[in-house]
mmCIF file of C-alpha atoms in Angstrom:
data_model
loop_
_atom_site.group_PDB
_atom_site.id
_atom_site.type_symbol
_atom_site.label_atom_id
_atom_site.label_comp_id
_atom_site.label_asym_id
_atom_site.label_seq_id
_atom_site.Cartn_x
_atom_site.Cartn_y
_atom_site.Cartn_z
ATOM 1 C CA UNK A 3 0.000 0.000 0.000
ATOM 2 C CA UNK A 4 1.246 3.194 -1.068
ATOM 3 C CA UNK A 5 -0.039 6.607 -0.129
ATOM 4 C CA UNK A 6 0.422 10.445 -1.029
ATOM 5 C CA UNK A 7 -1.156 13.637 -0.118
ATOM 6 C CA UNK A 8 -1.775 15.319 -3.952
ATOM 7 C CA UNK A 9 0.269 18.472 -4.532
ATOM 8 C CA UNK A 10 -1.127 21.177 -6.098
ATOM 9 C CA UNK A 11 -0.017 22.297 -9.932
ATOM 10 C CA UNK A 12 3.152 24.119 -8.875
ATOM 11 C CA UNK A 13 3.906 21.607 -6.603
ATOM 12 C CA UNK A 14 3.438 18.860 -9.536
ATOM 13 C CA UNK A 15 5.909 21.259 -11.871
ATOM 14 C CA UNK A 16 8.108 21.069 -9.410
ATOM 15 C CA UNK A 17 8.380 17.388 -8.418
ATOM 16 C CA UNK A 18 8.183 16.961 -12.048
ATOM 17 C CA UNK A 19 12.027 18.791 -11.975
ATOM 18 C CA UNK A 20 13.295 17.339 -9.419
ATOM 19 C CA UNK A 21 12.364 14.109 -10.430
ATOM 20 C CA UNK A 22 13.490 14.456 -13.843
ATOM 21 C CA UNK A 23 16.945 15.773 -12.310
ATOM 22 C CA UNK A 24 17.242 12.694 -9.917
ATOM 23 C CA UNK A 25 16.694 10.655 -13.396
ATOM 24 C CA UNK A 26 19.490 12.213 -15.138
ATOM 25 C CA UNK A 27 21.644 11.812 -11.848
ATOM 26 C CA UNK A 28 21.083 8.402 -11.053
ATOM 27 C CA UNK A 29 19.685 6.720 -14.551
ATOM 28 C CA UNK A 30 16.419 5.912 -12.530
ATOM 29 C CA UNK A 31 12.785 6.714 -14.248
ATOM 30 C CA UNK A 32 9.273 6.147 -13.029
ATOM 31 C CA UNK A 33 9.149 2.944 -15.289
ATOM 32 C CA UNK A 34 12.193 1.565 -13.050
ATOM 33 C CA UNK A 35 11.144 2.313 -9.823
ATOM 34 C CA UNK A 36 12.525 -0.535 -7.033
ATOM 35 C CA UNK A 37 9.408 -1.588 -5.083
ATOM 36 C CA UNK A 38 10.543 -2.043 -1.418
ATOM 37 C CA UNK A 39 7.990 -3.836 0.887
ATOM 38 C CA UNK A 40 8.219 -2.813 4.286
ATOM 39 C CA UNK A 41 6.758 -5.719 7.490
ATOM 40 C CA UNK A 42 6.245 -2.715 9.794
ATOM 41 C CA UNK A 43 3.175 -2.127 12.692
ATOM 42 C CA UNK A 44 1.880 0.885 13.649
ATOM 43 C CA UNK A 45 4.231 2.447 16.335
ATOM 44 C CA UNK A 46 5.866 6.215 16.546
ATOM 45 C CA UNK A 47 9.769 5.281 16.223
ATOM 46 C CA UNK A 48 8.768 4.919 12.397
ATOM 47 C CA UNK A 49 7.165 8.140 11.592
ATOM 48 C CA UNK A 50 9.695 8.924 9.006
ATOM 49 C CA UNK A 51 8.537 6.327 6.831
ATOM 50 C CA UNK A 52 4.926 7.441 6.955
ATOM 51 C CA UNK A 53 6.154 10.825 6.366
ATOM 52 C CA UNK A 54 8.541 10.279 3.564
ATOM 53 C CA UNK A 55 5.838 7.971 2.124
ATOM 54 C CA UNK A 56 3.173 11.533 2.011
ATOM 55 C CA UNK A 57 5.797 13.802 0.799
ATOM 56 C CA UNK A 58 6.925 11.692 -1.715
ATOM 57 C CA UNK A 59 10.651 11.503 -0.796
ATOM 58 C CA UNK A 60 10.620 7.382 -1.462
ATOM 59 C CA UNK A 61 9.257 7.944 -4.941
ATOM 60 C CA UNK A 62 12.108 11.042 -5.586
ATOM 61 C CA UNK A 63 15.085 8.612 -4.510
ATOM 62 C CA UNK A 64 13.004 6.016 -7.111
ATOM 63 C CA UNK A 65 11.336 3.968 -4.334
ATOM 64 C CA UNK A 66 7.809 2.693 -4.443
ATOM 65 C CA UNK A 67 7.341 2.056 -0.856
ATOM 66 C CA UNK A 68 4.762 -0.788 0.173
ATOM 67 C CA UNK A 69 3.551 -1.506 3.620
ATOM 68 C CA UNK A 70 3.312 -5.054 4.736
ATOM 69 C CA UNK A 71 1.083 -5.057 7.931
ATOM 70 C CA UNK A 72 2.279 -7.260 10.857
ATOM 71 C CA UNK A 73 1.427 -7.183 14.394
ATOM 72 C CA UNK A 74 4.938 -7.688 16.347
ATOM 73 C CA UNK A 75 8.637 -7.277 15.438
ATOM 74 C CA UNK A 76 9.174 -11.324 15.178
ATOM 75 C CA UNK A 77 6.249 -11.403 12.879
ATOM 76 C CA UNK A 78 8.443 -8.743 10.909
ATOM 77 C CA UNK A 79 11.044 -11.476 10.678
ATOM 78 C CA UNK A 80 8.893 -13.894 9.530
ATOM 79 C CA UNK A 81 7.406 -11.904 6.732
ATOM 80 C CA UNK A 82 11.094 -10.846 5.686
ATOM 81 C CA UNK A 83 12.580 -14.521 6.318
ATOM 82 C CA UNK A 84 9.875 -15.799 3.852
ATOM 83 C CA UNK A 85 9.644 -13.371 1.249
ATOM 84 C CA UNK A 86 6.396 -11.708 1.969
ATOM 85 C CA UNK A 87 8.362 -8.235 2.358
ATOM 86 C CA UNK A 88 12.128 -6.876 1.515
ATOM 87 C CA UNK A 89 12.746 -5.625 4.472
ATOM 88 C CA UNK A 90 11.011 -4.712 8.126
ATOM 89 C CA UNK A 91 10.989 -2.871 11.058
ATOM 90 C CA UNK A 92 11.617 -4.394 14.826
ATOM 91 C CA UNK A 93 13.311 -3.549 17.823
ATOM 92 C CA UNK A 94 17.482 -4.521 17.283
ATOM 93 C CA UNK A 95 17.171 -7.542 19.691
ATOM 94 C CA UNK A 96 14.667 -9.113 17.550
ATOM 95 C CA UNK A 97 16.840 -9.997 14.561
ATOM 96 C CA UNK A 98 19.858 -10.965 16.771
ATOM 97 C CA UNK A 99 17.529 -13.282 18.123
ATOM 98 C CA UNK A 100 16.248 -14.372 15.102
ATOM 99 C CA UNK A 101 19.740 -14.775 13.748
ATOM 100 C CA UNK A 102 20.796 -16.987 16.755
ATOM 101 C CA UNK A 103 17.782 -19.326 15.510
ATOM 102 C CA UNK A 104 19.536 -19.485 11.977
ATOM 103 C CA UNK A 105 17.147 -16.708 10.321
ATOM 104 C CA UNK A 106 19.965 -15.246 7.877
ATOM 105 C CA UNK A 107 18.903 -11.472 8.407
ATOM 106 C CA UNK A 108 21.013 -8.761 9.037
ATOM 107 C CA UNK A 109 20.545 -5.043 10.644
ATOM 108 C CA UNK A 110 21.447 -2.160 8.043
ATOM 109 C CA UNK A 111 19.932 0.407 8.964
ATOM 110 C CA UNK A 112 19.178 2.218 12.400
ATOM 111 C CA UNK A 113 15.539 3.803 13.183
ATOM 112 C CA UNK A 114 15.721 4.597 16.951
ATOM 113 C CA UNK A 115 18.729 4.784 19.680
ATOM 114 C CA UNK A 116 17.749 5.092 23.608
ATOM 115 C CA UNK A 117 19.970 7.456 25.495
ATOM 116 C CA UNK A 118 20.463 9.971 27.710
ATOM 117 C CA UNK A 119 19.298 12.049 29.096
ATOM 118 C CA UNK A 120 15.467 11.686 27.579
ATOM 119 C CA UNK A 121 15.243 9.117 24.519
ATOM 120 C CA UNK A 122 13.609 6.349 25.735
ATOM 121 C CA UNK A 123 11.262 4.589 23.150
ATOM 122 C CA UNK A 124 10.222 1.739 25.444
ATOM 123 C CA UNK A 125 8.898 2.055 29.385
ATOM 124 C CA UNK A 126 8.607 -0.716 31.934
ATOM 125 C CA UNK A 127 5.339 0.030 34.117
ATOM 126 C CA UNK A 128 3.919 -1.108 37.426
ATOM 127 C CA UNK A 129 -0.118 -0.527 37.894
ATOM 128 C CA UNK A 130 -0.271 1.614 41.453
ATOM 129 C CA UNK A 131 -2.635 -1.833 42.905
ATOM 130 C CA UNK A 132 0.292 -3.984 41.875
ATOM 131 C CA UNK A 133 2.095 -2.704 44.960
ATOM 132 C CA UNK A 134 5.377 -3.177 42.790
ATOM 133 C CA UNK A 135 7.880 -0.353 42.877
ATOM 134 C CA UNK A 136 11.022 -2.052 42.061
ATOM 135 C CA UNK A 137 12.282 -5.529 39.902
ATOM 136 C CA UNK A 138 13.215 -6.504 42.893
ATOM 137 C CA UNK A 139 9.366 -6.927 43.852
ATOM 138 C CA UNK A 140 8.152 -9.204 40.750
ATOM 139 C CA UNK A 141 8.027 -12.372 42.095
ATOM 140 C CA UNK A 142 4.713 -14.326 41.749
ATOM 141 C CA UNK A 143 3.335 -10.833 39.644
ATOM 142 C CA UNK A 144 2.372 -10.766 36.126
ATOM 143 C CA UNK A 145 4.043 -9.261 33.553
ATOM 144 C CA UNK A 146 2.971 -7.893 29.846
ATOM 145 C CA UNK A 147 5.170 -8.137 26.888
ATOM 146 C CA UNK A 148 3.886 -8.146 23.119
ATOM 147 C CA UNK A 149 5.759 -11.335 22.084
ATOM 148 C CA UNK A 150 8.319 -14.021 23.504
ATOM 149 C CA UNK A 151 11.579 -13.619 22.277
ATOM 150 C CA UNK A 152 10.888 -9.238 21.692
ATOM 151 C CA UNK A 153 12.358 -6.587 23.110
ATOM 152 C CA UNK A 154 9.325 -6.684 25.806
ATOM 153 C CA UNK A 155 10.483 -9.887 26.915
ATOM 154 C CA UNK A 156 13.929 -8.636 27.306
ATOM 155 C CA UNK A 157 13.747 -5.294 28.857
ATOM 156 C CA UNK A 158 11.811 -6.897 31.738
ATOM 157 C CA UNK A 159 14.096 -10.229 31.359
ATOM 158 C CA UNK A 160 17.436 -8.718 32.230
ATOM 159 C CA UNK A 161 16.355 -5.976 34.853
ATOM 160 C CA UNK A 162 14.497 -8.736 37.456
ATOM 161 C CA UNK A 163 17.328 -11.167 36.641
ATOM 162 C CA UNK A 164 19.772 -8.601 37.913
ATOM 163 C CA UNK A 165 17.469 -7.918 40.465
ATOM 164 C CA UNK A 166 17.292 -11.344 41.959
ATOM 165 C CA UNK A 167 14.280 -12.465 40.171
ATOM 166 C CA UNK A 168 14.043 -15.205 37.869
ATOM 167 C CA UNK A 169 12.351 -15.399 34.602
ATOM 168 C CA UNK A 170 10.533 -18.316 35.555
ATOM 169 C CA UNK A 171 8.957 -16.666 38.514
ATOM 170 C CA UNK A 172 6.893 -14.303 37.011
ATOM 171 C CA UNK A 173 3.594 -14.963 35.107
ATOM 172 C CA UNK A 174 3.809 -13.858 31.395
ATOM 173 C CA UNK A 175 0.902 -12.465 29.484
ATOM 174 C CA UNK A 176 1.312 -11.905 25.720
ATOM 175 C CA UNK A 177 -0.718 -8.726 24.717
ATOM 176 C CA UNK A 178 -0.798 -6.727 21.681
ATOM 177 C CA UNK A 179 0.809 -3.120 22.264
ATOM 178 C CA UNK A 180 -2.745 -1.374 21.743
ATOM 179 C CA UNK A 181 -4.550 -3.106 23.978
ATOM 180 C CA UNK A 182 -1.801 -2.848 26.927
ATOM 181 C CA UNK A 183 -3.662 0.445 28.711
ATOM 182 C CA UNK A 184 -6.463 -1.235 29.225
ATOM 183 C CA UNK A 185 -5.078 -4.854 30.158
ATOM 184 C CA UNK A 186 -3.390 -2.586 32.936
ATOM 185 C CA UNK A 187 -6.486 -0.550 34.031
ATOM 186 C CA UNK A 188 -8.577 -4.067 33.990
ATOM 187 C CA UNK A 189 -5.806 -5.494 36.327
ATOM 188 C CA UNK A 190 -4.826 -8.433 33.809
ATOM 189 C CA UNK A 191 -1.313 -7.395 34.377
ATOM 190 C CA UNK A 192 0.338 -6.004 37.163
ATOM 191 C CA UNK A 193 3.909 -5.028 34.902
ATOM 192 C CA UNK A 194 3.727 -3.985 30.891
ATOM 193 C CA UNK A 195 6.614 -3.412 28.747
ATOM 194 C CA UNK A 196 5.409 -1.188 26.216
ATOM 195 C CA UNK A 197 6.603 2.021 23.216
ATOM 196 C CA UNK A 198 5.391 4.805 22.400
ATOM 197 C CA UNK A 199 2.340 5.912 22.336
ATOM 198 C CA UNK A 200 1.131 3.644 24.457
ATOM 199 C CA UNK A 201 2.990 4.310 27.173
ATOM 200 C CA UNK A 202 2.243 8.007 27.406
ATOM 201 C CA UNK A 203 -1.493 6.558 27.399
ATOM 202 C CA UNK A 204 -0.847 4.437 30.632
ATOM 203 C CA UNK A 205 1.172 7.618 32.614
ATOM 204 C CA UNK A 206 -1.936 9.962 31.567
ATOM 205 C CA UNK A 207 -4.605 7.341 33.145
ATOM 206 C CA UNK A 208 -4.884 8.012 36.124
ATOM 207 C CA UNK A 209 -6.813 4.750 36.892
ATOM 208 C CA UNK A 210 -3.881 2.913 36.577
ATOM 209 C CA UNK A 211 -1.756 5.005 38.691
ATOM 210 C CA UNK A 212 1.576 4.201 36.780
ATOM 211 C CA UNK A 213 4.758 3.483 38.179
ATOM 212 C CA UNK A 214 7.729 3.975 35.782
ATOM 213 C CA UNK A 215 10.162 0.765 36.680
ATOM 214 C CA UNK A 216 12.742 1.497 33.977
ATOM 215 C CA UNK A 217 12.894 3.438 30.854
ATOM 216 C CA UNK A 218 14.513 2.189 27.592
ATOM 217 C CA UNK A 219 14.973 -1.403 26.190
ATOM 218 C CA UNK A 220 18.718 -1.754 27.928
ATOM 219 C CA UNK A 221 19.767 -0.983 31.350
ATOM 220 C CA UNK A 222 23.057 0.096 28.987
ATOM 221 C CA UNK A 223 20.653 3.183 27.676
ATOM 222 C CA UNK A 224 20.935 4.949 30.878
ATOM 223 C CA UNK A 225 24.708 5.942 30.508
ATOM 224 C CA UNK A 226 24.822 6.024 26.697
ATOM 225 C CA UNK A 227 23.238 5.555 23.266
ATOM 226 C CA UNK A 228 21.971 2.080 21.922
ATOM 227 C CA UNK A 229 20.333 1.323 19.097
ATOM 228 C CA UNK A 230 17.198 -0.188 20.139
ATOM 229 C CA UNK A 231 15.374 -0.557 16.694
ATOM 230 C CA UNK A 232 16.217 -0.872 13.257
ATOM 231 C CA UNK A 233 15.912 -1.661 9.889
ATOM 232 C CA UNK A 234 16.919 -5.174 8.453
ATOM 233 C CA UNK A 235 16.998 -7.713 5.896
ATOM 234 C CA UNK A 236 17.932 -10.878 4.135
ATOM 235 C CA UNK A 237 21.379 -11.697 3.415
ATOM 236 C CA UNK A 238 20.900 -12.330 0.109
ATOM 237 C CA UNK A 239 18.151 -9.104 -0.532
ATOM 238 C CA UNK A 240 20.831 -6.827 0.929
ATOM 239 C CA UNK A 241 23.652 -8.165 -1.194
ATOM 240 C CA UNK A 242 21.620 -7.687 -4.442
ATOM 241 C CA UNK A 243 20.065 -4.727 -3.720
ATOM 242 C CA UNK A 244 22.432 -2.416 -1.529
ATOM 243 C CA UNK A 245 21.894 0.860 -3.866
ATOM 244 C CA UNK A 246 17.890 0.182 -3.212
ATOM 245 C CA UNK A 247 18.478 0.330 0.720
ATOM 246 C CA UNK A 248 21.231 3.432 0.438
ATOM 247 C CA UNK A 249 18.389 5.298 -1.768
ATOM 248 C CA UNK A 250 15.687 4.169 0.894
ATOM 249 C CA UNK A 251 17.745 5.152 4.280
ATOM 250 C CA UNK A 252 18.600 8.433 2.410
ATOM 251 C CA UNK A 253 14.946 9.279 1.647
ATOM 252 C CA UNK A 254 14.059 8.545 5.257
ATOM 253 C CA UNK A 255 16.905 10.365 6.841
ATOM 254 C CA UNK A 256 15.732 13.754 5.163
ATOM 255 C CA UNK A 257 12.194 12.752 5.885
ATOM 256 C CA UNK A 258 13.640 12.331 10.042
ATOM 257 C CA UNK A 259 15.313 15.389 9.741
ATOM 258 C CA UNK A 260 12.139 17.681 8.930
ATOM 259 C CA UNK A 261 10.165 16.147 11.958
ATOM 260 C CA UNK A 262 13.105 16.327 14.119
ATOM 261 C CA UNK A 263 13.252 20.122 13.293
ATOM 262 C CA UNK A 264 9.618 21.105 13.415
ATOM 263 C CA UNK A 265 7.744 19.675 16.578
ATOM 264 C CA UNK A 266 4.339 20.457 15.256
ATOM 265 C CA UNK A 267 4.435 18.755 12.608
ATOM 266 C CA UNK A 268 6.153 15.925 14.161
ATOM 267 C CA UNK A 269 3.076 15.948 16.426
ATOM 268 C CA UNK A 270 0.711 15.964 13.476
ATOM 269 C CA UNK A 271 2.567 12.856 12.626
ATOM 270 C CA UNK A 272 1.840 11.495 15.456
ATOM 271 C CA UNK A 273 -1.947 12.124 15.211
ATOM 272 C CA UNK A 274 -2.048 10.398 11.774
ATOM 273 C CA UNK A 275 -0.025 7.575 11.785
ATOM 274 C CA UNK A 276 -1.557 6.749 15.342
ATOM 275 C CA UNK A 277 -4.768 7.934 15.414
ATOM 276 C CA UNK A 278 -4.117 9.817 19.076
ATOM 277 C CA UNK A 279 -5.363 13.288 19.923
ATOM 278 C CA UNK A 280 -3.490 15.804 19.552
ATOM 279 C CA UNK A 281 -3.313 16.871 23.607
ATOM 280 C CA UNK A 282 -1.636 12.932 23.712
ATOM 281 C CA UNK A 283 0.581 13.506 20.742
ATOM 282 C CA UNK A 284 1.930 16.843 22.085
ATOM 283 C CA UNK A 285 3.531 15.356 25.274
ATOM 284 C CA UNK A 286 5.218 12.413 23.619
ATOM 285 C CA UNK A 287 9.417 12.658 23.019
ATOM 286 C CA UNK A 288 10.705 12.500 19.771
ATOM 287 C CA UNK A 289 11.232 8.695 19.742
ATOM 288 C CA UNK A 290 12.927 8.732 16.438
ATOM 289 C CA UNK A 291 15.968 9.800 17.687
ATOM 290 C CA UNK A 292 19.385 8.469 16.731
ATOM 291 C CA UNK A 293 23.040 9.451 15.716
ATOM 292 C CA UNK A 294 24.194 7.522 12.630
ATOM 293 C CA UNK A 295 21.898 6.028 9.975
ATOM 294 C CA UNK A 296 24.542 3.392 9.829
ATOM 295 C CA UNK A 297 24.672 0.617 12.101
ATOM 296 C CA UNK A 298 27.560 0.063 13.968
ATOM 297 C CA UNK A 299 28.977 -2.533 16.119
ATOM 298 C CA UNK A 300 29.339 -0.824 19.372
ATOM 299 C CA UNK A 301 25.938 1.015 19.532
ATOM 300 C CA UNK A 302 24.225 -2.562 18.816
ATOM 301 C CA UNK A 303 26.136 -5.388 20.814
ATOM 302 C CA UNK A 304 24.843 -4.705 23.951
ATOM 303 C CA UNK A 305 21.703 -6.077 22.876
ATOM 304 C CA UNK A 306 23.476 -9.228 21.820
ATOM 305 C CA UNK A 307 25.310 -9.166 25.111
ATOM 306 C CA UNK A 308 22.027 -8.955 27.071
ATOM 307 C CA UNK A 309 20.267 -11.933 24.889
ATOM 308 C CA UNK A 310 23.155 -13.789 26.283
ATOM 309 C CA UNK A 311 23.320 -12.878 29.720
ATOM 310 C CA UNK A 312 19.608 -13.234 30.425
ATOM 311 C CA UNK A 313 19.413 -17.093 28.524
ATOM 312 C CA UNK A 314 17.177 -16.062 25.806
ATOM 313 C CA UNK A 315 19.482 -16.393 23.100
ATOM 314 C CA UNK A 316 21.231 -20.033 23.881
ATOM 315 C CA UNK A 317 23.757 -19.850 20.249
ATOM 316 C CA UNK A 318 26.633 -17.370 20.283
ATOM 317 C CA UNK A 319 27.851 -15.999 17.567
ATOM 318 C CA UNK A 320 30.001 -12.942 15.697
ATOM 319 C CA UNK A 321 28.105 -9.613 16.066
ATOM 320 C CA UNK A 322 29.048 -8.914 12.677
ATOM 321 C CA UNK A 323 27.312 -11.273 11.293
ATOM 322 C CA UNK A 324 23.721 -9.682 12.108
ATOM 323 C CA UNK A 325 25.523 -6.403 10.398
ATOM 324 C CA UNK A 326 25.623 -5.124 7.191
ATOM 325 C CA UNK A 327 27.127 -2.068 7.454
ATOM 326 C CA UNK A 328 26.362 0.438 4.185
ATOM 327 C CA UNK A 329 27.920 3.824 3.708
ATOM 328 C CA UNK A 330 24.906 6.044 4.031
#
């Protein structure tokens, strides 16, 4: 599915140019457009996409952008592993996992880092009735994730496990990310592990009295930058089609840029892609943030390092392996 807000004649003369010039520059006309298929659910870190999808940036670079609907990051993997999309969007432990099963993807691009002192795309929650106000206290509770072998499983894997908890004692609910508020107001959960802009939704109800556990997917985030989600595919898509992923990370790296730099229209982002009011929309951080388009070794392994160390991911294996690192 590919969508576009219609520009107006000028704006048509215009594109018309510039598209003509990008032609010229890189031998690419409409007839030759590379149709990318993106596995990707409805979530804020990939506003860009949306975004460069309505403003046409994918089509300039001689992208035809199609979204592939999935419900979790591992169904992302799935729907890239077996060819129903070219590439998808999950958080970076999600791949590394999947690449410790034998899945032969690999991260190329990055779409979200947690950091200091504010960019945090993921929040660990306690409901106020839970009486839970530290990892420490999650014995016999229940906690919410979206999927085994996520992100959500390992953001609340590690920190109880460090904590003196073990995985085994806590009950695990699998819920979908939009229906986490109100498994937490309903008292189905006492703990969720949930992004954005959910989470914002659970601190603003005041029925559920939220209590913020931990913030970001990795302990790690807290002292410096991690990429936490990114962009990934295939071994064999990426080495046959590298100049179709530079063109795409280029297209949404400008598209990142103007959100980054106007926070209104960020926010009416938000609203669209989402579906949130605007009041919501307004108090949620920029969770699109990162430093290098590229993926790098040291901004990812910690993810790896925490599969390890909390006995989800039971293979080791080279880091660079689940990296394909392109010069963007």
């Amino acid at each position: 599915m590919t969508w576009s807000i219609g520009p107006g004649v000028r704006s048509l003369a215009r594109a018309g140019v510039v598209a003509a010039a990008l032609a010229v520059a890189t031998g690419t006309t409409a007839a030759e457009a590379t149709t990318i298929r993106v596995a990707n659910f409805t979530n804020a870190s990939t506003l860009p996409l949306y975004y460069g999808m309505e403003k046409g940036y994918f089509k300039d670079a001689g992208i035809n952008v199609e979204i592939v609907k999935v419900a979790t990051g591992a169904a992302s993997v799935a729907a890239v592993a077996s060819g129903a999309a070219d590439i998808g969007w999950a958080a970076s432990a999600v791949p590394i996992f999947a690449r410790g099963k034998g899945v032969k993807v690999k991260m190329f691009m990055t779409a979200s880092d947690d950091g200091p002192p504010d960019h945090y795309g993921l929040s660990i929650d306690a409901t106020k009735r839970s009486g839970v106000t530290s990892f420490a206290q999650m014995k016999g509770k229940t906690v919410m994730i979206n999927a085994f072998g996520t992100a959500t499983e390992l953001s609340v894997r590690i920190r109880i496990q460090r904590a003196g908890v073990n995985w085994d004692d806590v009950k695990k609910v699998v819920v979908p990310f939009p229906q986490m508020p109100a498994a937490l107001e309903l008292g189905n959960a006492d703990v969720g592990a949930m992004i954005q802009p959910m989470q914002s939704q659970v601190v603003a109800n005041k029925a559920i009295g939220a209590i913020i556990l931990g913030r970001g997917v990795l302990p790690e985030s807290k002292h410096r930058p991690i990429t936490v989600s990114s962009f990934f595919a295939t071994d064999a898509w990426l080495a046959k089609s590298e100049k179709a992923a530079l063109a795409f990370g280029r297209a949404y790296l400008k598209a990142a840029k103007e959100l980054r730099a106007n926070d209104k229209l960020r926010v009416a982002q938000l609203v669209k892609v989402t579906g949130m009011k605007p009041a919501m929309a307004a108090i949620i951080p920029d969770p699109t943030w990162f430093h290098d388009l590229a993926i790098t070794k040291p901004a990812v392994e910690p993810n790896y390092a925490d599969l390890v160390e909390s006995g989800m991911l039971k293979t080791k294996f080279n880091v660079d392996d689940v990296i394909a690192t392109l010069p963007f």
